[in-house]
Amino acid sequence: MLLKRQYITMLKLFNTNRLITPVLNKCNHSTAAKSVTAVKINGTEFISDEYTNVTPKIMSYLGKNLHLRKDNPLSMVRQRIVQYFYKSFTHRGNPTFSVYDNLSPIVTTKQNFDDLLIPADHPSRAKADCYYINKDTLFRAHMTAHQSELLRSGLNNFLMIGDVYRRDEIDSTHFPVFHQVDAVRSQRRDELFPNHPDLDIFEPTFYKQKPHLFTNTILDPTKQSCYTLEATKLMEVQLKNHLIGLVQALFGKDIKYRWVDAYFPFTHPSWELEIYYENDWLEVLGCGIVRNEILLNSGLNDTIAYAFGLGLERLAMALYKIPDIRLMWSEDSGFLSQFHNKDLNAKITYKPVSVFPQCVNDISFWLPDNFTIDTFMSNDFYDLVRDIGGDIIEQVKLKDKFVHPKTKKHSLCFSIVYRHLERTLTQAEVNQIHKAIETAIVTAFNVTIR
Ligand code: PHE
């Protein structure tokens, strides 16, 4: 799901380093870093470079661990998912899956991409889509970043739960920080086919060739070349049954769902699961059969595995009818009390504490010479708006674009929707913030306000 979404081309980009400075120098968006400087995160220093684009605002979400907070809906969904896996899979009375929910969100590009066979030129690596600390280090963009290291440490069945970071649009269902549950379940031949010694998980050619000469291909849509069709199909059936069991445990037996073919660099074949919610199909997870190269690189040469990754926010919003993703971050007792000390399986429907009005202000500007609408880095713009406005920014949407017939200058107009979740904003205070955003974008992007 999520790695694929990066393909949606947004308005791209001023190639500006505007995000380097704020890390070091609070909120001055005007100049690029001129010398090598260090970014300090949780006591560790990182050398910044031309990749650095993490903002103070984003750094402030580190360690919030909403998924572990007792009264948070994300934590309730996490516990229900963990319970489902504990109950459904046991070995001699012990849970089969181990749970990792406290792994550091700061990872290397090797963990987040290379180990998962994500090509060097894959769009999901773009600076426009990730929060980089420097060219080798970033805030993880998905929990799958930990898959290889946990496999290498000898684990076969595990859940990885935590916060992930992506640069994205701003609206009621997108926030630059969200939470995922990722999992791997792997099996050897005797575990997958305990009663069929005649069946194998690998094609005979896989054994005949020297492992370093064998190349696994994904040319056949039904399977990876190294695995037999029986093993692949049985894993697919188990994977799909386990995940359908999970959404039924969460939403009830009557939940309507469908499988959609998908593509991820680290699984083949791959699928997405969608559930029918409020008259629309909602994508809740991505999954597939783990590419054998990943297992081999982690030292496993006798297993087949499935993996999946799901978004906790989407499930929690649908389960409890929470209308805005920012509410997950609310410290308001009116919100948290609705989830306080509740039975995990109780049916809870979120009741709005009260609805405060929105303020909508437009911002229009001319791009500098030589810049076009298509080269405008809208994610840089969204980050800047959020850096200055904070969480009262509900939405930023492109309203209008225009090319001057004579000067050929390009102009953009965005609507910025302001709303506080806990009180009414006055137009005067919104105007003040809006003005600050105008000033900041003039210095950061060299635009001219219209
Ligand atoms: N990591 C993928 C994402 O964030 C989800 C996924 C995990 C897909 C594991 C397949 C296997 O979009």
Short mmCIF file of C-alpha atoms and ligand atoms in Angstrom, two decimals:
data_model
loop_
_atom_site.label_atom_id
_atom_site.label_comp_id
_atom_site.label_asym_id
_atom_site.label_seq_id
_atom_site.Cartn_x
_atom_site.Cartn_y
_atom_site.Cartn_z
CA MET A 1 0.00 0.00 0.00
CA LEU A 2 2.15 2.74 1.32
CA LEU A 3 5.30 2.31 -0.65
CA LYS A 4 3.21 2.30 -3.77
CA ARG A 5 1.42 5.49 -2.98
CA GLN A 6 4.68 7.35 -3.56
CA TYR A 7 4.08 6.89 -7.27
CA ILE A 8 1.31 9.42 -7.20
CA THR A 9 3.17 12.35 -8.62
CA MET A 10 2.63 15.49 -6.69
CA LEU A 11 3.63 18.92 -7.77
CA LYS A 12 7.42 18.67 -7.61
CA LEU A 13 9.88 20.65 -6.62
CA PHE A 14 12.02 23.51 -5.71
CA ASN A 15 15.34 21.98 -5.00
CA THR A 16 15.82 23.84 -1.79
CA ASN A 17 17.67 22.95 1.35
CA ARG A 18 15.28 24.93 3.43
CA LEU A 19 14.78 22.11 5.88
CA ILE A 20 18.38 21.84 6.91
CA THR A 21 18.53 25.01 8.86
CA PRO A 22 15.47 24.60 11.08
CA VAL A 23 16.90 21.47 12.62
CA LEU A 24 19.80 23.45 13.90
CA ASN A 25 18.42 26.88 14.05
CA LYS A 26 14.78 26.59 15.12
CA CYS A 27 12.50 28.01 12.50
CA ASN A 28 14.57 30.10 10.18
CA HIS A 29 13.61 28.77 6.78
CA SER A 30 15.64 31.18 4.81
CA THR A 31 19.09 29.75 4.23
CA ALA A 32 20.62 26.46 3.33
CA ALA A 33 23.22 24.99 5.68
CA LYS A 34 26.57 26.38 4.76
CA SER A 35 28.84 24.11 6.74
CA VAL A 36 28.79 20.62 8.16
CA THR A 37 26.60 20.60 11.22
CA ALA A 38 25.29 18.00 13.57
CA VAL A 39 21.71 17.02 14.30
CA LYS A 40 21.28 15.73 17.84
CA ILE A 41 18.55 13.16 18.36
CA ASN A 42 18.05 11.35 21.66
CA GLY A 43 21.62 12.12 22.65
CA THR A 44 23.18 10.82 19.42
CA GLU A 45 24.76 13.24 16.98
CA PHE A 46 24.28 12.83 13.24
CA ILE A 47 26.20 14.81 10.65
CA SER A 48 23.76 16.64 8.42
CA ASP A 49 24.18 16.83 4.66
CA GLU A 50 22.24 17.72 1.54
CA TYR A 51 19.71 14.99 2.39
CA THR A 52 18.78 16.39 5.79
CA ASN A 53 15.13 17.41 5.73
CA VAL A 54 13.79 16.42 9.13
CA THR A 55 12.10 19.33 10.88
CA PRO A 56 11.94 20.23 14.59
CA LYS A 57 8.20 19.65 14.43
CA ILE A 58 8.71 16.09 13.19
CA MET A 59 11.43 15.45 15.75
CA SER A 60 8.99 16.45 18.46
CA TYR A 61 6.89 13.34 17.75
CA LEU A 62 9.77 10.99 18.61
CA GLY A 63 9.14 8.98 21.74
CA LYS A 64 5.45 9.85 21.99
CA ASN A 65 4.70 6.16 21.49
CA LEU A 66 0.94 6.58 21.12
CA HIS A 67 0.71 2.87 20.35
CA LEU A 68 1.81 2.11 23.93
CA ARG A 69 -0.31 4.70 25.76
CA LYS A 70 -2.99 3.14 27.87
CA ASP A 71 -5.96 5.32 26.87
CA ASN A 72 -5.10 5.77 23.21
CA PRO A 73 -7.33 4.07 20.62
CA LEU A 74 -4.22 3.04 18.67
CA SER A 75 -3.02 1.16 21.69
CA MET A 76 -6.37 -0.60 22.04
CA VAL A 77 -6.26 -1.78 18.43
CA ARG A 78 -2.63 -2.87 18.92
CA GLN A 79 -3.61 -4.96 21.94
CA ARG A 80 -6.48 -6.58 20.07
CA ILE A 81 -4.20 -7.51 17.18
CA VAL A 82 -1.54 -8.93 19.51
CA GLN A 83 -4.22 -10.90 21.39
CA TYR A 84 -5.49 -12.37 18.13
CA PHE A 85 -2.00 -13.60 17.21
CA TYR A 86 -1.30 -14.88 20.72
CA LYS A 87 -4.58 -16.80 20.76
CA SER A 88 -4.45 -18.15 17.23
CA PHE A 89 -0.86 -19.44 17.25
CA THR A 90 0.63 -21.35 20.13
CA HIS A 91 3.34 -23.92 20.34
CA ARG A 92 3.24 -26.22 23.41
CA GLY A 93 1.23 -23.61 25.25
CA ASN A 94 3.56 -20.69 24.38
CA PRO A 95 2.71 -17.94 21.91
CA THR A 96 4.38 -18.54 18.55
CA PHE A 97 4.77 -14.85 17.70
CA SER A 98 7.10 -12.55 19.59
CA VAL A 99 6.25 -8.86 19.72
CA TYR A 100 8.65 -5.93 19.21
CA ASP A 101 7.00 -2.60 19.94
CA ASN A 102 9.94 -0.55 21.13
CA LEU A 103 12.42 -0.54 18.23
CA SER A 104 14.10 2.80 17.49
CA PRO A 105 12.41 4.66 14.62
CA ILE A 106 15.79 5.94 13.42
CA VAL A 107 17.07 3.48 10.83
CA THR A 108 19.62 3.28 8.04
CA THR A 109 18.76 3.40 4.35
CA LYS A 110 20.05 -0.19 4.29
CA GLN A 111 17.36 -1.25 6.76
CA ASN A 112 14.55 0.79 5.24
CA PHE A 113 15.36 0.04 1.56
CA ASP A 114 18.41 -2.05 0.56
CA ASP A 115 17.72 -5.06 2.80
CA LEU A 116 14.22 -5.13 1.30
CA LEU A 117 15.44 -5.14 -2.31
CA ILE A 118 14.06 -1.67 -2.96
CA PRO A 119 16.02 -0.44 -6.01
CA ALA A 120 18.34 2.56 -5.73
CA ASP A 121 16.11 4.63 -8.01
CA HIS A 122 12.78 3.62 -6.45
CA PRO A 123 10.48 6.62 -5.91
CA SER A 124 9.84 5.69 -2.27
CA ARG A 125 13.43 6.77 -1.48
CA ALA A 126 12.82 10.34 -2.66
CA LYS A 127 13.71 13.18 -0.35
CA ALA A 128 10.27 14.52 -1.15
CA ASP A 129 8.66 11.51 0.54
CA CYS A 130 10.87 10.64 3.52
CA TYR A 131 12.31 12.40 6.53
CA TYR A 132 16.07 12.02 6.20
CA ILE A 133 18.53 12.80 9.00
CA ASN A 134 21.30 12.49 6.43
CA LYS A 135 21.87 10.46 3.28
CA ASP A 136 22.36 7.19 5.23
CA THR A 137 19.88 7.68 8.06
CA LEU A 138 16.16 8.40 8.16
CA PHE A 139 13.02 8.15 10.24
CA ARG A 140 11.69 4.75 9.21
CA ALA A 141 9.02 4.97 6.52
CA HIS A 142 7.59 1.54 7.38
CA MET A 143 7.97 -1.11 10.07
CA THR A 144 9.23 -3.56 7.44
CA ALA A 145 12.58 -1.76 7.95
CA HIS A 146 13.22 -4.16 10.86
CA GLN A 147 12.31 -7.35 9.05
CA SER A 148 15.80 -8.40 7.95
CA GLU A 149 17.55 -7.72 11.25
CA LEU A 150 14.96 -9.71 13.23
CA LEU A 151 15.17 -12.61 10.77
CA ARG A 152 18.96 -12.49 11.05
CA SER A 153 18.70 -12.66 14.83
CA GLY A 154 16.99 -16.04 14.46
CA LEU A 155 13.32 -15.17 14.83
CA ASN A 156 10.74 -16.97 12.67
CA ASN A 157 7.41 -15.49 13.73
CA PHE A 158 7.22 -11.93 14.96
CA LEU A 159 5.23 -8.69 15.05
CA MET A 160 6.90 -5.26 14.75
CA ILE A 161 4.80 -2.35 16.00
CA GLY A 162 5.69 1.33 16.03
CA ASP A 163 5.58 4.86 14.62
CA VAL A 164 6.52 5.51 10.98
CA TYR A 165 7.20 8.81 9.20
CA ARG A 166 6.24 9.98 5.70
CA ARG A 167 6.02 13.34 4.01
CA ASP A 168 2.56 13.66 2.58
CA GLU A 169 -0.49 15.75 1.88
CA ILE A 170 -2.46 17.23 4.74
CA ASP A 171 -6.04 16.15 5.30
CA SER A 172 -8.29 14.34 7.76
CA THR A 173 -6.76 10.92 7.04
CA HIS A 174 -3.08 11.81 6.52
CA PHE A 175 -0.56 12.79 9.16
CA PRO A 176 3.24 12.69 8.73
CA VAL A 177 3.53 10.26 11.63
CA PHE A 178 1.39 7.14 11.87
CA HIS A 179 1.62 3.64 13.29
CA GLN A 180 1.98 0.22 11.73
CA VAL A 181 1.88 -3.42 12.73
CA ASP A 182 4.15 -5.52 10.52
CA ALA A 183 4.62 -9.26 10.75
CA VAL A 184 6.54 -12.22 9.43
CA ARG A 185 5.53 -15.86 9.66
CA SER A 186 8.02 -18.37 8.30
CA GLN A 187 7.88 -22.13 7.99
CA ARG A 188 10.19 -24.97 7.01
CA ARG A 189 9.08 -27.91 4.89
CA ASP A 190 8.19 -30.14 7.87
CA GLU A 191 6.08 -27.35 9.41
CA LEU A 192 4.23 -26.48 6.23
CA PHE A 193 3.64 -30.07 5.05
CA PRO A 194 3.80 -32.16 8.25
CA ASN A 195 1.76 -34.98 6.71
CA HIS A 196 3.16 -34.90 3.19
CA PRO A 197 6.83 -35.91 3.12
CA ASP A 198 6.46 -36.08 -0.68
CA LEU A 199 5.83 -32.34 -0.99
CA ASP A 200 8.60 -29.76 -0.96
CA ILE A 201 8.75 -26.00 -0.64
CA PHE A 202 11.58 -25.53 -3.18
CA GLU A 203 11.69 -26.38 -6.88
CA PRO A 204 14.25 -29.11 -7.65
CA THR A 205 16.39 -26.65 -9.66
CA PHE A 206 16.91 -24.67 -6.48
CA TYR A 207 18.78 -27.60 -4.96
CA LYS A 208 20.70 -28.59 -8.09
CA GLN A 209 22.36 -25.24 -8.53
CA LYS A 210 24.97 -23.85 -6.21
CA PRO A 211 23.12 -21.32 -4.04
CA HIS A 212 25.30 -18.42 -5.17
CA LEU A 213 24.50 -19.23 -8.81
CA PHE A 214 20.79 -19.55 -8.32
CA THR A 215 18.80 -16.51 -9.26
CA ASN A 216 15.30 -16.30 -7.97
CA THR A 217 12.96 -14.65 -10.46
CA ILE A 218 9.53 -13.10 -10.09
CA LEU A 219 8.53 -13.34 -13.75
CA ASP A 220 5.67 -15.74 -13.05
CA PRO A 221 2.77 -13.80 -11.49
CA THR A 222 1.74 -16.78 -9.35
CA LYS A 223 5.05 -17.49 -7.59
CA GLN A 224 8.77 -16.91 -7.14
CA SER A 225 10.79 -19.31 -9.29
CA CYS A 226 12.53 -20.96 -6.31
CA TYR A 227 9.31 -22.05 -4.55
CA THR A 228 6.88 -24.79 -5.58
CA LEU A 229 3.33 -23.84 -6.49
CA GLU A 230 1.98 -26.05 -3.65
CA ALA A 231 4.04 -24.26 -1.02
CA THR A 232 3.22 -20.82 -2.41
CA LYS A 233 -0.52 -21.54 -2.60
CA LEU A 234 -0.67 -23.04 0.87
CA MET A 235 1.13 -20.01 2.30
CA GLU A 236 -1.25 -17.71 0.40
CA VAL A 237 -4.29 -19.52 1.81
CA GLN A 238 -2.90 -19.36 5.35
CA LEU A 239 -1.93 -15.71 5.02
CA LYS A 240 -5.35 -14.72 3.70
CA ASN A 241 -7.21 -16.79 6.30
CA HIS A 242 -5.17 -15.35 9.15
CA LEU A 243 -5.78 -11.79 8.00
CA ILE A 244 -9.49 -12.29 7.32
CA GLY A 245 -9.70 -13.84 10.80
CA LEU A 246 -8.07 -10.71 12.15
CA VAL A 247 -10.44 -8.20 10.49
CA GLN A 248 -13.39 -10.35 11.56
CA ALA A 249 -12.09 -10.38 15.13
CA LEU A 250 -11.92 -6.59 14.98
CA PHE A 251 -15.03 -5.69 12.97
CA GLY A 252 -17.27 -8.73 13.36
CA LYS A 253 -18.09 -11.68 11.10
CA ASP A 254 -20.18 -9.59 8.70
CA ILE A 255 -17.42 -7.26 7.56
CA LYS A 256 -17.30 -7.03 3.75
CA TYR A 257 -13.81 -7.35 2.27
CA ARG A 258 -11.95 -7.96 -0.97
CA TRP A 259 -8.40 -8.87 -2.06
CA VAL A 260 -6.59 -6.77 -4.65
CA ASP A 261 -3.38 -7.80 -6.44
CA ALA A 262 -0.50 -5.55 -5.47
CA TYR A 263 3.21 -5.02 -5.94
CA PHE A 264 5.91 -4.58 -3.28
CA PRO A 265 9.63 -4.97 -3.98
CA PHE A 266 10.02 -7.28 -0.96
CA THR A 267 7.16 -9.75 -1.53
CA HIS A 268 5.91 -11.82 -4.45
CA PRO A 269 3.10 -12.46 -5.04
CA SER A 270 1.59 -9.51 -3.14
CA TRP A 271 -1.92 -8.42 -2.21
CA GLU A 272 -3.83 -5.68 -0.47
CA LEU A 273 -6.88 -6.18 1.69
CA GLU A 274 -9.72 -3.69 1.50
CA ILE A 275 -12.73 -3.52 3.78
CA TYR A 276 -16.06 -1.92 2.93
CA TYR A 277 -16.56 1.02 5.25
CA GLU A 278 -19.00 3.94 5.00
CA ASN A 279 -19.90 3.21 1.37
CA ASP A 280 -16.35 2.95 0.18
CA TRP A 281 -13.47 0.47 -0.10
CA LEU A 282 -10.77 1.23 2.44
CA GLU A 283 -7.32 -0.25 2.02
CA VAL A 284 -6.12 -1.58 5.36
CA LEU A 285 -3.05 -3.68 4.71
CA GLY A 286 -0.41 -4.93 2.27
CA CYS A 287 1.01 -8.44 2.32
CA GLY A 288 2.69 -11.18 0.34
CA ILE A 289 5.20 -14.01 0.21
CA VAL A 290 8.63 -12.74 1.32
CA ARG A 291 11.21 -12.66 -1.48
CA ASN A 292 13.57 -15.58 -0.93
CA GLU A 293 16.63 -13.33 -1.43
CA ILE A 294 15.76 -11.56 1.83
CA LEU A 295 15.60 -14.84 3.73
CA LEU A 296 18.87 -16.06 2.17
CA ASN A 297 20.62 -12.79 3.04
CA SER A 298 19.42 -13.29 6.61
CA GLY A 299 20.89 -16.77 6.74
CA LEU A 300 17.69 -18.78 6.19
CA ASN A 301 17.97 -21.25 3.31
CA ASP A 302 15.18 -23.69 4.18
CA THR A 303 12.09 -21.54 4.71
CA ILE A 304 9.16 -19.85 3.05
CA ALA A 305 7.59 -16.86 4.78
CA TYR A 306 4.69 -14.49 4.51
CA ALA A 307 4.69 -10.87 5.66
CA PHE A 308 2.13 -8.14 6.07
CA GLY A 309 1.93 -4.54 7.21
CA LEU A 310 -1.17 -2.71 8.38
CA GLY A 311 -1.93 0.84 9.45
CA LEU A 312 -3.28 1.26 12.98
CA GLU A 313 -4.81 4.71 12.37
CA ARG A 314 -7.08 3.51 9.59
CA LEU A 315 -8.33 0.58 11.63
CA ALA A 316 -8.86 2.70 14.75
CA MET A 317 -10.64 5.46 12.81
CA ALA A 318 -12.99 2.94 11.21
CA LEU A 319 -13.56 0.89 14.37
CA TYR A 320 -14.33 3.80 16.68
CA LYS A 321 -15.65 6.22 14.01
CA ILE A 322 -12.96 8.81 14.72
CA PRO A 323 -13.36 11.47 12.01
CA ASP A 324 -9.94 13.15 12.05
CA ILE A 325 -6.49 11.55 12.35
CA ARG A 326 -5.19 14.43 14.46
CA LEU A 327 -7.49 13.33 17.28
CA MET A 328 -5.12 10.40 17.89
CA TRP A 329 -2.67 12.97 19.26
CA SER A 330 -5.21 14.71 21.49
CA GLU A 331 -4.34 15.09 25.16
CA ASP A 332 -7.89 16.34 25.80
CA SER A 333 -9.58 14.39 28.56
CA GLY A 334 -12.86 14.64 26.60
CA PHE A 335 -11.21 12.44 23.98
CA LEU A 336 -9.05 10.14 26.11
CA SER A 337 -11.79 9.45 28.67
CA GLN A 338 -13.83 7.76 25.95
CA PHE A 339 -11.14 5.07 25.77
CA HIS A 340 -10.14 5.03 29.44
CA ASN A 341 -10.40 1.69 31.26
CA LYS A 342 -12.60 0.22 28.55
CA ASP A 343 -12.90 -3.47 27.88
CA LEU A 344 -10.77 -4.06 24.78
CA ASN A 345 -13.63 -5.72 22.94
CA ALA A 346 -16.35 -3.26 23.96
CA LYS A 347 -18.07 -1.46 21.11
CA ILE A 348 -16.97 2.16 21.37
CA THR A 349 -18.26 4.92 19.11
CA TYR A 350 -16.42 8.18 19.41
CA LYS A 351 -18.65 11.12 20.31
CA PRO A 352 -17.30 14.51 19.21
CA VAL A 353 -16.48 16.58 22.29
CA SER A 354 -17.81 19.54 20.35
CA VAL A 355 -17.17 20.81 16.89
CA PHE A 356 -15.27 24.05 16.56
CA PRO A 357 -15.51 26.11 13.38
CA GLN A 358 -12.90 26.16 10.62
CA CYS A 359 -11.15 29.25 9.28
CA VAL A 360 -10.11 29.13 5.65
CA ASN A 361 -7.47 31.54 4.34
CA ASP A 362 -6.04 31.43 0.84
CA ILE A 363 -2.44 31.99 -0.07
CA SER A 364 -1.43 32.90 -3.67
CA PHE A 365 2.04 33.43 -4.98
CA TRP A 366 4.10 33.81 -8.13
CA LEU A 367 6.89 31.28 -8.51
CA PRO A 368 10.33 32.70 -9.26
CA ASP A 369 11.55 32.78 -12.88
CA ASN A 370 12.42 29.40 -14.34
CA PHE A 371 10.13 27.55 -11.91
CA THR A 372 6.98 25.89 -13.16
CA ILE A 373 3.95 24.47 -11.47
CA ASP A 374 5.34 20.99 -12.09
CA THR A 375 8.66 21.64 -10.42
CA PHE A 376 7.16 23.05 -7.23
CA MET A 377 8.03 20.86 -4.23
CA SER A 378 4.65 20.79 -2.59
CA ASN A 379 5.74 18.53 0.26
CA ASP A 380 8.34 21.12 1.30
CA PHE A 381 5.56 23.68 1.28
CA TYR A 382 3.25 21.46 3.38
CA ASP A 383 6.01 20.88 5.94
CA LEU A 384 6.67 24.58 6.22
CA VAL A 385 2.97 25.31 6.71
CA ARG A 386 2.81 22.69 9.44
CA ASP A 387 6.04 23.89 11.07
CA ILE A 388 4.54 27.32 11.51
CA GLY A 389 0.87 26.53 12.05
CA GLY A 390 1.32 23.32 14.05
CA ASP A 391 -1.58 20.95 14.51
CA ILE A 392 -4.25 23.57 13.90
CA ILE A 393 -3.56 23.04 10.17
CA GLU A 394 -6.42 20.78 9.15
CA GLN A 395 -5.91 20.78 5.41
CA VAL A 396 -3.88 22.43 2.66
CA LYS A 397 -5.34 22.09 -0.80
CA LEU A 398 -4.36 23.39 -4.20
CA LYS A 399 -7.16 25.70 -5.28
CA ASP A 400 -5.92 27.22 -8.50
CA LYS A 401 -2.94 27.41 -10.84
CA PHE A 402 -2.27 29.93 -13.53
CA VAL A 403 0.38 30.91 -16.08
CA HIS A 404 0.61 34.60 -16.93
CA PRO A 405 0.15 34.92 -20.73
CA LYS A 406 2.77 37.65 -21.09
CA THR A 407 5.40 37.14 -18.39
CA LYS A 408 4.97 33.33 -18.48
CA LYS A 409 5.31 33.38 -14.71
CA HIS A 410 3.51 30.59 -12.85
CA SER A 411 1.18 31.24 -9.98
CA LEU A 412 -0.33 28.91 -7.37
CA CYS A 413 -3.15 29.38 -4.94
CA PHE A 414 -3.61 27.12 -1.91
CA SER A 415 -6.42 27.13 0.62
CA ILE A 416 -5.24 26.57 4.15
CA VAL A 417 -7.95 25.26 6.47
CA TYR A 418 -7.35 26.06 10.13
CA ARG A 419 -9.23 24.36 12.93
CA HIS A 420 -8.40 23.77 16.56
CA LEU A 421 -9.80 20.52 17.89
CA GLU A 422 -10.45 21.85 21.36
CA ARG A 423 -11.47 25.50 21.03
CA THR A 424 -12.68 28.19 18.61
CA LEU A 425 -9.92 30.06 16.79
CA THR A 426 -10.37 33.78 16.29
CA GLN A 427 -9.92 35.17 12.79
CA ALA A 428 -7.30 37.55 14.21
CA GLU A 429 -5.05 34.79 15.50
CA VAL A 430 -5.46 32.81 12.28
CA ASN A 431 -4.48 35.91 10.30
CA GLN A 432 -1.35 36.29 12.35
CA ILE A 433 -0.29 32.69 11.66
CA HIS A 434 -1.24 33.02 8.01
CA LYS A 435 0.94 36.12 7.74
CA ALA A 436 3.86 34.25 9.33
CA ILE A 437 3.43 31.47 6.74
CA GLU A 438 3.50 34.04 3.92
CA THR A 439 6.69 35.58 5.27
CA ALA A 440 8.33 32.18 5.66
CA ILE A 441 7.54 30.97 2.16
CA VAL A 442 8.86 34.18 0.64
CA THR A 443 12.26 33.56 2.25
CA ALA A 444 12.24 29.79 1.83
CA PHE A 445 11.08 29.57 -1.77
CA ASN A 446 11.76 33.03 -3.13
CA VAL A 447 8.13 33.43 -4.24
CA THR A 448 6.17 36.65 -4.52
CA ILE A 449 2.87 36.86 -2.66
CA ARG A 450 0.05 38.10 -4.90
N1 PHE B 1 5.70 -2.03 4.22
C1 PHE B 1 4.54 -1.98 3.37
C2 PHE B 1 4.00 -0.56 3.41
O1 PHE B 1 4.27 0.17 4.33
C3 PHE B 1 3.47 -2.97 3.80
C4 PHE B 1 3.88 -4.41 3.62
C5 PHE B 1 4.54 -5.06 4.64
C6 PHE B 1 3.62 -5.06 2.43
C7 PHE B 1 4.93 -6.40 4.48
C8 PHE B 1 4.01 -6.37 2.26
C9 PHE B 1 4.65 -7.02 3.26
O2 PHE B 1 3.30 -0.17 2.53
#
